[in-house]
């Protein structure tokens, strides 16, 4: 008797599930890609409310300006996924930009070496990797909190570059560097193509490779990872070195865009990168995050900046709106986490 | 039905504890404790608070070293300096808050540190499909039914998590599992499920398990043998089938002492 009634309930539930199953899967997919929907929503609202917003030139501009924060944010994202933090990225990018300009520039304060731009890229990537390894040694071997280590790095590295150039900026770089910022492929800036390419490569890296998986596991539970024999120190070395290299690449791209590097180049990018990471749904608890979301976060920030300047609002409004978006993103994420278990 | 005793006699015990002594300063935590665990045994280690259960578990799992006595794993004498060494040798302790990666999938947790990869030089790509299928099969074998192995472990119940850890441990060649109060944090329904799983693993799959619990009722449901500790001494051991709950409770509380009769 009881057996029977139990069965009918189960059938009923299954019946409901089969109707609702697809809808649930769709809802789950929407929740997991919330940032893209927010971005889309914001773009639609702006297109409707600002005259002249909805055109390819504006969208291209938004994407172009998302490149630098976008690349920087990848490194920050994988650091935070592994439950560490890298505050030095902005200064490393600044250092790399000034180094690029110093090595390849023809201006007064340049080195006069006139190094080939691609060799300069290798130099700044190596530099980023070394700085990352330096951060990792202090974090892994000396067990200092990465927040402290990279805070020190944040203060140090940009200043180091200015020691080299006597506190001056450098202008007029070699053409192969500048070319990267000015080339377009079928009216899409090469920089944007590069951004997408880098995101796809890193997306595959973190989701499809063993090392990528270990970044998530180490960030999720150090103890479980240790018990399973994952070499946590090695993973963190990789994470910090990648973050440093991406910051080096960002610096090179920044120097290419401005055809030179001022002492304050890229200033404030750390917080933008952090904002992109957080808006993109990466949790500071570690072990959670999706690079696709981070890209959407970077584009969203760039959209806001573009809209604010199009509207002719004073630039300080920008950070009010950005801060608001961070709060909204975090609140939405908390809501999503509550809802998600019901959508199994 | 084959008598379990007949089968086990032919094989050496998986774990043999011989004359273990341990003291902390003047406190004698364990006095001459000896027992054996065979394949197919679910051994209930019973005793009141402070009876020495935890100390014994910590010695077996490598947290402490015994002052005197020997431990044999599959007839080989072993001595562990750390839990990692014990785990490596095939002894795992599962406790209520055993660490798992809550945000990672069941598959990722099942294969943690042992991921199947395509052996490309330099970069190792995960064989996700193969890992998923193997996890599904292993989970079904141990009797855990979850909607999807792609789901986050954080969404599993406490009992399912324990089952995942146990299943993973035995799947990768674990020899004996120590379950430290596995039911304490679980609700009644969840504890029921957990009991069934442990029974399935211990009796059908013949995986050796030591179960440490306060709950004598639960121990009687799933254990095949028992050992009772009181004030660091073994005051009783035997087959669950041979005793009544009341007798064991009496041993735990010190009302009777039956070791000599064995």
PDB file of C-alpha atoms in Angstrom, chain B:
ATOM      1  CA  UNK B   1      25.096 -18.475   3.267  1.00  0.00           C
ATOM      2  CA  UNK B   2      28.742 -18.937   3.995  1.00  0.00           C
ATOM      3  CA  UNK B   3      29.798 -18.331   7.555  1.00  0.00           C
ATOM      4  CA  UNK B   4      31.901 -15.224   7.488  1.00  0.00           C
ATOM      5  CA  UNK B   5      34.264 -16.614  10.097  1.00  0.00           C
ATOM      6  CA  UNK B   6      35.158 -19.560   7.839  1.00  0.00           C
ATOM      7  CA  UNK B   7      36.214 -17.308   5.009  1.00  0.00           C
ATOM      8  CA  UNK B   8      38.204 -14.881   7.069  1.00  0.00           C
ATOM      9  CA  UNK B   9      40.231 -17.581   8.733  1.00  0.00           C
ATOM     10  CA  UNK B  10      41.878 -18.393   5.416  1.00  0.00           C
ATOM     11  CA  UNK B  11      43.085 -14.834   4.812  1.00  0.00           C
ATOM     12  CA  UNK B  12      45.444 -12.864   7.014  1.00  0.00           C
ATOM     13  CA  UNK B  13      43.855  -9.881   8.749  1.00  0.00           C
ATOM     14  CA  UNK B  14      43.989  -6.591   6.835  1.00  0.00           C
ATOM     15  CA  UNK B  15      44.921  -4.774  10.001  1.00  0.00           C
ATOM     16  CA  UNK B  16      46.382  -6.250  13.160  1.00  0.00           C
ATOM     17  CA  UNK B  17      46.905  -4.177  16.301  1.00  0.00           C
ATOM     18  CA  UNK B  18      49.177  -5.807  18.857  1.00  0.00           C
ATOM     19  CA  UNK B  19      49.621  -4.708  22.460  1.00  0.00           C
ATOM     20  CA  UNK B  20      49.355  -0.976  21.897  1.00  0.00           C
ATOM     21  CA  UNK B  21      50.253   1.223  24.869  1.00  0.00           C
ATOM     22  CA  UNK B  22      50.117   4.985  24.905  1.00  0.00           C
ATOM     23  CA  UNK B  23      50.338   7.537  27.670  1.00  0.00           C
ATOM     24  CA  UNK B  24      50.231  11.323  27.762  1.00  0.00           C
ATOM     25  CA  UNK B  25      52.289  12.320  30.774  1.00  0.00           C
ATOM     26  CA  UNK B  26      50.727  10.522  33.697  1.00  0.00           C
ATOM     27  CA  UNK B  27      47.529   9.701  31.876  1.00  0.00           C
ATOM     28  CA  UNK B  28      47.507   6.179  30.541  1.00  0.00           C
ATOM     29  CA  UNK B  29      45.371   6.559  27.414  1.00  0.00           C
ATOM     30  CA  UNK B  30      45.700   3.026  26.056  1.00  0.00           C
ATOM     31  CA  UNK B  31      46.646  -0.139  27.892  1.00  0.00           C
ATOM     32  CA  UNK B  32      47.582  -3.208  25.919  1.00  0.00           C
ATOM     33  CA  UNK B  33      45.022  -2.959  23.129  1.00  0.00           C
ATOM     34  CA  UNK B  34      45.027  -5.725  20.517  1.00  0.00           C
ATOM     35  CA  UNK B  35      42.564  -6.646  17.803  1.00  0.00           C
ATOM     36  CA  UNK B  36      42.328  -7.650  14.165  1.00  0.00           C
ATOM     37  CA  UNK B  37      40.243  -6.530  11.226  1.00  0.00           C
ATOM     38  CA  UNK B  38      39.522  -8.936   8.386  1.00  0.00           C
ATOM     39  CA  UNK B  39      38.176  -8.405   4.931  1.00  0.00           C
ATOM     40  CA  UNK B  40      34.418  -8.101   5.108  1.00  0.00           C
ATOM     41  CA  UNK B  41      34.493  -6.831   8.666  1.00  0.00           C
ATOM     42  CA  UNK B  42      32.794  -3.711   9.799  1.00  0.00           C
ATOM     43  CA  UNK B  43      34.380  -3.349  13.191  1.00  0.00           C
ATOM     44  CA  UNK B  44      32.589  -1.063  15.621  1.00  0.00           C
ATOM     45  CA  UNK B  45      34.974   0.621  18.010  1.00  0.00           C
ATOM     46  CA  UNK B  46      32.815   1.608  20.946  1.00  0.00           C
ATOM     47  CA  UNK B  47      33.420   3.440  24.155  1.00  0.00           C
ATOM     48  CA  UNK B  48      32.471   6.462  26.193  1.00  0.00           C
ATOM     49  CA  UNK B  49      34.156   9.854  25.944  1.00  0.00           C
ATOM     50  CA  UNK B  50      37.763   9.544  27.056  1.00  0.00           C
ATOM     51  CA  UNK B  51      37.796   5.773  26.625  1.00  0.00           C
ATOM     52  CA  UNK B  52      40.731   6.025  24.238  1.00  0.00           C
ATOM     53  CA  UNK B  53      38.934   5.621  20.893  1.00  0.00           C
ATOM     54  CA  UNK B  54      40.333   8.817  19.418  1.00  0.00           C
ATOM     55  CA  UNK B  55      43.835   8.076  20.631  1.00  0.00           C
ATOM     56  CA  UNK B  56      43.715   4.645  19.065  1.00  0.00           C
ATOM     57  CA  UNK B  57      42.405   6.043  15.783  1.00  0.00           C
ATOM     58  CA  UNK B  58      45.111   8.680  15.767  1.00  0.00           C
ATOM     59  CA  UNK B  59      47.780   6.054  16.283  1.00  0.00           C
ATOM     60  CA  UNK B  60      46.432   3.917  13.439  1.00  0.00           C
ATOM     61  CA  UNK B  61      46.145   6.912  11.108  1.00  0.00           C
ATOM     62  CA  UNK B  62      49.619   8.268  11.868  1.00  0.00           C
ATOM     63  CA  UNK B  63      48.859  11.314  14.036  1.00  0.00           C
ATOM     64  CA  UNK B  64      50.502   9.775  17.111  1.00  0.00           C
ATOM     65  CA  UNK B  65      53.073   7.077  17.646  1.00  0.00           C
ATOM     66  CA  UNK B  66      52.370   4.318  20.138  1.00  0.00           C
ATOM     67  CA  UNK B  67      54.691   3.987  23.146  1.00  0.00           C
ATOM     68  CA  UNK B  68      54.690   0.222  22.796  1.00  0.00           C
ATOM     69  CA  UNK B  69      53.098  -2.260  20.443  1.00  0.00           C
ATOM     70  CA  UNK B  70      52.943  -3.028  16.773  1.00  0.00           C
ATOM     71  CA  UNK B  71      50.608  -2.422  13.837  1.00  0.00           C
ATOM     72  CA  UNK B  72      50.526  -4.805  10.893  1.00  0.00           C
ATOM     73  CA  UNK B  73      48.924  -3.927   7.571  1.00  0.00           C
ATOM     74  CA  UNK B  74      48.397  -7.068   5.467  1.00  0.00           C
ATOM     75  CA  UNK B  75      50.879  -8.858   7.716  1.00  0.00           C
ATOM     76  CA  UNK B  76      53.592  -6.225   7.168  1.00  0.00           C
ATOM     77  CA  UNK B  77      54.684  -4.252  10.223  1.00  0.00           C
ATOM     78  CA  UNK B  78      54.072  -0.536   9.656  1.00  0.00           C
ATOM     79  CA  UNK B  79      54.879   2.657  11.508  1.00  0.00           C
ATOM     80  CA  UNK B  80      53.594   6.026  10.370  1.00  0.00           C
ATOM     81  CA  UNK B  81      55.125   9.404  11.110  1.00  0.00           C
ATOM     82  CA  UNK B  82      52.228  11.372   9.622  1.00  0.00           C
ATOM     83  CA  UNK B  83      48.660  10.968   8.331  1.00  0.00           C
ATOM     84  CA  UNK B  84      50.044  11.400   4.810  1.00  0.00           C
ATOM     85  CA  UNK B  85      52.209   8.298   5.254  1.00  0.00           C
ATOM     86  CA  UNK B  86      49.278   6.294   6.580  1.00  0.00           C
ATOM     87  CA  UNK B  87      47.115   7.446   3.690  1.00  0.00           C
ATOM     88  CA  UNK B  88      49.833   6.471   1.266  1.00  0.00           C
ATOM     89  CA  UNK B  89      49.987   3.000   2.793  1.00  0.00           C
ATOM     90  CA  UNK B  90      46.206   2.642   2.392  1.00  0.00           C
ATOM     91  CA  UNK B  91      44.670   3.799   5.685  1.00  0.00           C
ATOM     92  CA  UNK B  92      42.254   6.698   5.557  1.00  0.00           C
ATOM     93  CA  UNK B  93      40.276   8.378   8.293  1.00  0.00           C
ATOM     94  CA  UNK B  94      36.974   9.861   7.246  1.00  0.00           C
ATOM     95  CA  UNK B  95      35.582  12.299   9.754  1.00  0.00           C
ATOM     96  CA  UNK B  96      32.640  14.651   9.698  1.00  0.00           C
ATOM     97  CA  UNK B  97      34.507  17.575   8.249  1.00  0.00           C
ATOM     98  CA  UNK B  98      36.722  15.625   5.874  1.00  0.00           C
ATOM     99  CA  UNK B  99      37.954  18.169   3.358  1.00  0.00           C
ATOM    100  CA  UNK B 100      36.464  18.071  -0.120  1.00  0.00           C
ATOM    101  CA  UNK B 101      36.400  20.672  -2.861  1.00  0.00           C
ATOM    102  CA  UNK B 102      32.845  21.910  -2.455  1.00  0.00           C
ATOM    103  CA  UNK B 103      32.725  23.960  -5.631  1.00  0.00           C
ATOM    104  CA  UNK B 104      34.257  21.302  -7.832  1.00  0.00           C
ATOM    105  CA  UNK B 105      32.240  18.554  -9.504  1.00  0.00           C
ATOM    106  CA  UNK B 106      31.861  15.054  -8.147  1.00  0.00           C
ATOM    107  CA  UNK B 107      34.136  13.864 -10.946  1.00  0.00           C
ATOM    108  CA  UNK B 108      36.818  16.431 -10.138  1.00  0.00           C
ATOM    109  CA  UNK B 109      36.758  15.360  -6.495  1.00  0.00           C
ATOM    110  CA  UNK B 110      36.774  11.700  -7.396  1.00  0.00           C
ATOM    111  CA  UNK B 111      39.841  12.083  -9.608  1.00  0.00           C
ATOM    112  CA  UNK B 112      41.576  14.786  -7.581  1.00  0.00           C
ATOM    113  CA  UNK B 113      45.320  14.394  -8.014  1.00  0.00           C
ATOM    114  CA  UNK B 114      44.837  11.395 -10.337  1.00  0.00           C
ATOM    115  CA  UNK B 115      43.232  13.050 -13.355  1.00  0.00           C
ATOM    116  CA  UNK B 116      43.228  11.081 -16.582  1.00  0.00           C
ATOM    117  CA  UNK B 117      45.026  13.070 -19.248  1.00  0.00           C
ATOM    118  CA  UNK B 118      46.088  12.952 -22.839  1.00  0.00           C
ATOM    119  CA  UNK B 119      49.834  12.721 -22.645  1.00  0.00           C
ATOM    120  CA  UNK B 120      50.747  15.723 -24.732  1.00  0.00           C
ATOM    121  CA  UNK B 121      54.234  16.986 -24.033  1.00  0.00           C
ATOM    122  CA  UNK B 122      54.139  20.092 -21.853  1.00  0.00           C
ATOM    123  CA  UNK B 123      50.403  20.488 -21.526  1.00  0.00           C
ATOM    124  CA  UNK B 124      48.125  17.779 -20.190  1.00  0.00           C
ATOM    125  CA  UNK B 125      44.536  17.835 -21.420  1.00  0.00           C
ATOM    126  CA  UNK B 126      41.885  16.242 -19.230  1.00  0.00           C
ATOM    127  CA  UNK B 127      39.965  13.237 -20.507  1.00  0.00           C
ATOM    128  CA  UNK B 128      36.712  14.558 -19.106  1.00  0.00           C
ATOM    129  CA  UNK B 129      34.386  12.020 -20.691  1.00  0.00           C
ATOM    130  CA  UNK B 130      36.369   9.012 -19.546  1.00  0.00           C
ATOM    131  CA  UNK B 131      36.630  10.414 -16.026  1.00  0.00           C
ATOM    132  CA  UNK B 132      32.902  11.114 -15.921  1.00  0.00           C
ATOM    133  CA  UNK B 133      32.034   7.589 -16.994  1.00  0.00           C
ATOM    134  CA  UNK B 134      34.410   6.018 -14.503  1.00  0.00           C
ATOM    135  CA  UNK B 135      33.032   8.168 -11.702  1.00  0.00           C
ATOM    136  CA  UNK B 136      29.454   7.275 -12.620  1.00  0.00           C
ATOM    137  CA  UNK B 137      30.305   3.601 -12.555  1.00  0.00           C
ATOM    138  CA  UNK B 138      32.211   3.789  -9.273  1.00  0.00           C
ATOM    139  CA  UNK B 139      29.443   5.762  -7.569  1.00  0.00           C
ATOM    140  CA  UNK B 140      26.836   3.288  -8.792  1.00  0.00           C
ATOM    141  CA  UNK B 141      28.980   0.398  -7.538  1.00  0.00           C
ATOM    142  CA  UNK B 142      29.084   1.750  -4.021  1.00  0.00           C
ATOM    143  CA  UNK B 143      25.362   2.442  -4.172  1.00  0.00           C
ATOM    144  CA  UNK B 144      25.339   6.232  -4.303  1.00  0.00           C
ATOM    145  CA  UNK B 145      22.731   7.685  -6.629  1.00  0.00           C
ATOM    146  CA  UNK B 146      23.247  11.327  -7.496  1.00  0.00           C
ATOM    147  CA  UNK B 147      21.561  13.300 -10.276  1.00  0.00           C
ATOM    148  CA  UNK B 148      24.788  14.013 -12.096  1.00  0.00           C
ATOM    149  CA  UNK B 149      28.488  13.606 -11.473  1.00  0.00           C
ATOM    150  CA  UNK B 150      28.911  17.043 -13.077  1.00  0.00           C
ATOM    151  CA  UNK B 151      27.150  18.604 -10.101  1.00  0.00           C
ATOM    152  CA  UNK B 152      29.071  20.446  -7.408  1.00  0.00           C
ATOM    153  CA  UNK B 153      29.953  18.412  -4.330  1.00  0.00           C
ATOM    154  CA  UNK B 154      28.653  21.282  -2.214  1.00  0.00           C
ATOM    155  CA  UNK B 155      25.143  20.349  -3.318  1.00  0.00           C
ATOM    156  CA  UNK B 156      25.465  16.774  -2.056  1.00  0.00           C
ATOM    157  CA  UNK B 157      24.242  15.809   1.386  1.00  0.00           C
ATOM    158  CA  UNK B 158      26.664  15.054   4.202  1.00  0.00           C
ATOM    159  CA  UNK B 159      26.123  11.311   3.828  1.00  0.00           C
ATOM    160  CA  UNK B 160      26.698  11.438   0.082  1.00  0.00           C
ATOM    161  CA  UNK B 161      29.936  13.320   0.627  1.00  0.00           C
ATOM    162  CA  UNK B 162      31.163  10.681   3.046  1.00  0.00           C
ATOM    163  CA  UNK B 163      30.198   8.022   0.529  1.00  0.00           C
ATOM    164  CA  UNK B 164      32.109   9.865  -2.175  1.00  0.00           C
ATOM    165  CA  UNK B 165      35.232  10.008   0.003  1.00  0.00           C
ATOM    166  CA  UNK B 166      34.928   6.344   0.955  1.00  0.00           C
ATOM    167  CA  UNK B 167      34.198   5.214  -2.581  1.00  0.00           C
ATOM    168  CA  UNK B 168      37.120   7.213  -3.904  1.00  0.00           C
ATOM    169  CA  UNK B 169      39.428   5.842  -1.254  1.00  0.00           C
ATOM    170  CA  UNK B 170      38.640   2.201  -1.975  1.00  0.00           C
ATOM    171  CA  UNK B 171      38.551   2.794  -5.734  1.00  0.00           C
ATOM    172  CA  UNK B 172      42.161   3.959  -5.626  1.00  0.00           C
ATOM    173  CA  UNK B 173      43.370   0.944  -3.704  1.00  0.00           C
ATOM    174  CA  UNK B 174      42.674   1.976  -0.114  1.00  0.00           C
ATOM    175  CA  UNK B 175      43.035  -0.952   2.280  1.00  0.00           C
ATOM    176  CA  UNK B 176      41.110   0.036   5.375  1.00  0.00           C
ATOM    177  CA  UNK B 177      38.924   3.015   6.235  1.00  0.00           C
ATOM    178  CA  UNK B 178      38.389   4.506   9.687  1.00  0.00           C
ATOM    179  CA  UNK B 179      35.060   6.267  10.053  1.00  0.00           C
ATOM    180  CA  UNK B 180      35.099   8.712  12.929  1.00  0.00           C
ATOM    181  CA  UNK B 181      31.559   9.432  14.157  1.00  0.00           C
ATOM    182  CA  UNK B 182      30.092   9.434  10.649  1.00  0.00           C
ATOM    183  CA  UNK B 183      26.501   9.939  11.780  1.00  0.00           C
ATOM    184  CA  UNK B 184      26.888  12.701  14.319  1.00  0.00           C
ATOM    185  CA  UNK B 185      26.215  15.576  11.918  1.00  0.00           C
ATOM    186  CA  UNK B 186      23.554  13.809   9.875  1.00  0.00           C
ATOM    187  CA  UNK B 187      19.805  13.991  10.202  1.00  0.00           C
ATOM    188  CA  UNK B 188      17.869  10.797  10.824  1.00  0.00           C
ATOM    189  CA  UNK B 189      17.015  10.157   7.174  1.00  0.00           C
ATOM    190  CA  UNK B 190      20.498  10.958   6.054  1.00  0.00           C
ATOM    191  CA  UNK B 191      22.024   8.714   8.734  1.00  0.00           C
ATOM    192  CA  UNK B 192      19.777   5.874   7.507  1.00  0.00           C
ATOM    193  CA  UNK B 193      21.140   6.255   3.984  1.00  0.00           C
ATOM    194  CA  UNK B 194      24.666   6.423   5.288  1.00  0.00           C
ATOM    195  CA  UNK B 195      24.135   3.252   7.310  1.00  0.00           C
ATOM    196  CA  UNK B 196      22.943   1.431   4.209  1.00  0.00           C
ATOM    197  CA  UNK B 197      25.955   2.593   2.235  1.00  0.00           C
ATOM    198  CA  UNK B 198      28.443   1.500   4.877  1.00  0.00           C
ATOM    199  CA  UNK B 199      26.690  -1.831   5.203  1.00  0.00           C
ATOM    200  CA  UNK B 200      26.819  -2.280   1.434  1.00  0.00           C
ATOM    201  CA  UNK B 201      30.518  -1.454   1.295  1.00  0.00           C
ATOM    202  CA  UNK B 202      31.470  -3.519   4.278  1.00  0.00           C
ATOM    203  CA  UNK B 203      29.368  -6.623   3.757  1.00  0.00           C
ATOM    204  CA  UNK B 204      28.630  -6.875   0.029  1.00  0.00           C
ATOM    205  CA  UNK B 205      31.830  -5.320  -1.287  1.00  0.00           C
ATOM    206  CA  UNK B 206      33.842  -6.716   1.616  1.00  0.00           C
ATOM    207  CA  UNK B 207      35.797  -3.532   2.227  1.00  0.00           C
ATOM    208  CA  UNK B 208      37.300  -3.398   5.710  1.00  0.00           C
ATOM    209  CA  UNK B 209      35.930  -0.562   7.808  1.00  0.00           C
ATOM    210  CA  UNK B 210      36.457   0.509  11.394  1.00  0.00           C
ATOM    211  CA  UNK B 211      33.489   2.448  12.661  1.00  0.00           C
ATOM    212  CA  UNK B 212      33.946   4.711  15.644  1.00  0.00           C
ATOM    213  CA  UNK B 213      30.646   5.762  17.122  1.00  0.00           C
ATOM    214  CA  UNK B 214      28.754   6.621  20.259  1.00  0.00           C
ATOM    215  CA  UNK B 215      25.606   5.237  18.805  1.00  0.00           C
ATOM    216  CA  UNK B 216      25.369   1.587  19.817  1.00  0.00           C
ATOM    217  CA  UNK B 217      22.077   1.117  17.951  1.00  0.00           C
ATOM    218  CA  UNK B 218      23.632   2.128  14.654  1.00  0.00           C
ATOM    219  CA  UNK B 219      26.690  -0.025  15.348  1.00  0.00           C
ATOM    220  CA  UNK B 220      24.435  -3.014  15.871  1.00  0.00           C
ATOM    221  CA  UNK B 221      22.729  -2.440  12.556  1.00  0.00           C
ATOM    222  CA  UNK B 222      25.800  -2.487  10.366  1.00  0.00           C
ATOM    223  CA  UNK B 223      28.811  -3.815  12.261  1.00  0.00           C
ATOM    224  CA  UNK B 224      29.886  -7.444  12.140  1.00  0.00           C
ATOM    225  CA  UNK B 225      32.243  -7.238  15.103  1.00  0.00           C
ATOM    226  CA  UNK B 226      32.856  -4.900  17.979  1.00  0.00           C
ATOM    227  CA  UNK B 227      35.580  -3.779  20.336  1.00  0.00           C
ATOM    228  CA  UNK B 228      34.731  -1.877  23.504  1.00  0.00           C
ATOM    229  CA  UNK B 229      37.254   0.408  25.177  1.00  0.00           C
ATOM    230  CA  UNK B 230      36.908   1.708  28.697  1.00  0.00           C
ATOM    231  CA  UNK B 231      39.529   3.850  30.414  1.00  0.00           C
ATOM    232  CA  UNK B 232      42.027   2.822  27.737  1.00  0.00           C
ATOM    233  CA  UNK B 233      41.487  -0.891  28.201  1.00  0.00           C
ATOM    234  CA  UNK B 234      39.708  -3.364  25.989  1.00  0.00           C
ATOM    235  CA  UNK B 235      36.782  -4.541  28.047  1.00  0.00           C
ATOM    236  CA  UNK B 236      35.036  -6.526  25.358  1.00  0.00           C
ATOM    237  CA  UNK B 237      35.236  -7.790  21.833  1.00  0.00           C
ATOM    238  CA  UNK B 238      33.390 -10.273  19.718  1.00  0.00           C
ATOM    239  CA  UNK B 239      30.806 -10.775  17.004  1.00  0.00           C
ATOM    240  CA  UNK B 240      27.817  -8.500  17.035  1.00  0.00           C
ATOM    241  CA  UNK B 241      25.572 -11.496  16.353  1.00  0.00           C
ATOM    242  CA  UNK B 242      26.621 -13.054  19.668  1.00  0.00           C
ATOM    243  CA  UNK B 243      25.667 -10.183  21.957  1.00  0.00           C
ATOM    244  CA  UNK B 244      22.734  -7.987  22.875  1.00  0.00           C
ATOM    245  CA  UNK B 245      22.686  -4.215  22.832  1.00  0.00           C
ATOM    246  CA  UNK B 246      22.268  -4.100  26.594  1.00  0.00           C
ATOM    247  CA  UNK B 247      25.372  -6.203  27.168  1.00  0.00           C
ATOM    248  CA  UNK B 248      27.492  -3.880  25.041  1.00  0.00           C
ATOM    249  CA  UNK B 249      26.081  -0.818  26.759  1.00  0.00           C
ATOM    250  CA  UNK B 250      26.978  -2.434  30.030  1.00  0.00           C
ATOM    251  CA  UNK B 251      30.532  -2.953  28.809  1.00  0.00           C
ATOM    252  CA  UNK B 252      30.776   0.669  27.746  1.00  0.00           C
ATOM    253  CA  UNK B 253      29.526   1.955  31.057  1.00  0.00           C
ATOM    254  CA  UNK B 254      31.593  -0.524  33.048  1.00  0.00           C
ATOM    255  CA  UNK B 255      28.778  -2.609  34.475  1.00  0.00           C
ATOM    256  CA  UNK B 256      30.299  -5.827  33.174  1.00  0.00           C
ATOM    257  CA  UNK B 257      33.715  -6.917  32.056  1.00  0.00           C
ATOM    258  CA  UNK B 258      33.722  -9.761  29.546  1.00  0.00           C
ATOM    259  CA  UNK B 259      37.163  -9.755  28.043  1.00  0.00           C
ATOM    260  CA  UNK B 260      38.297 -12.829  29.926  1.00  0.00           C
ATOM    261  CA  UNK B 261      35.424 -14.877  28.653  1.00  0.00           C
ATOM    262  CA  UNK B 262      36.580 -14.475  25.070  1.00  0.00           C
TER     263      UNK B 262
END
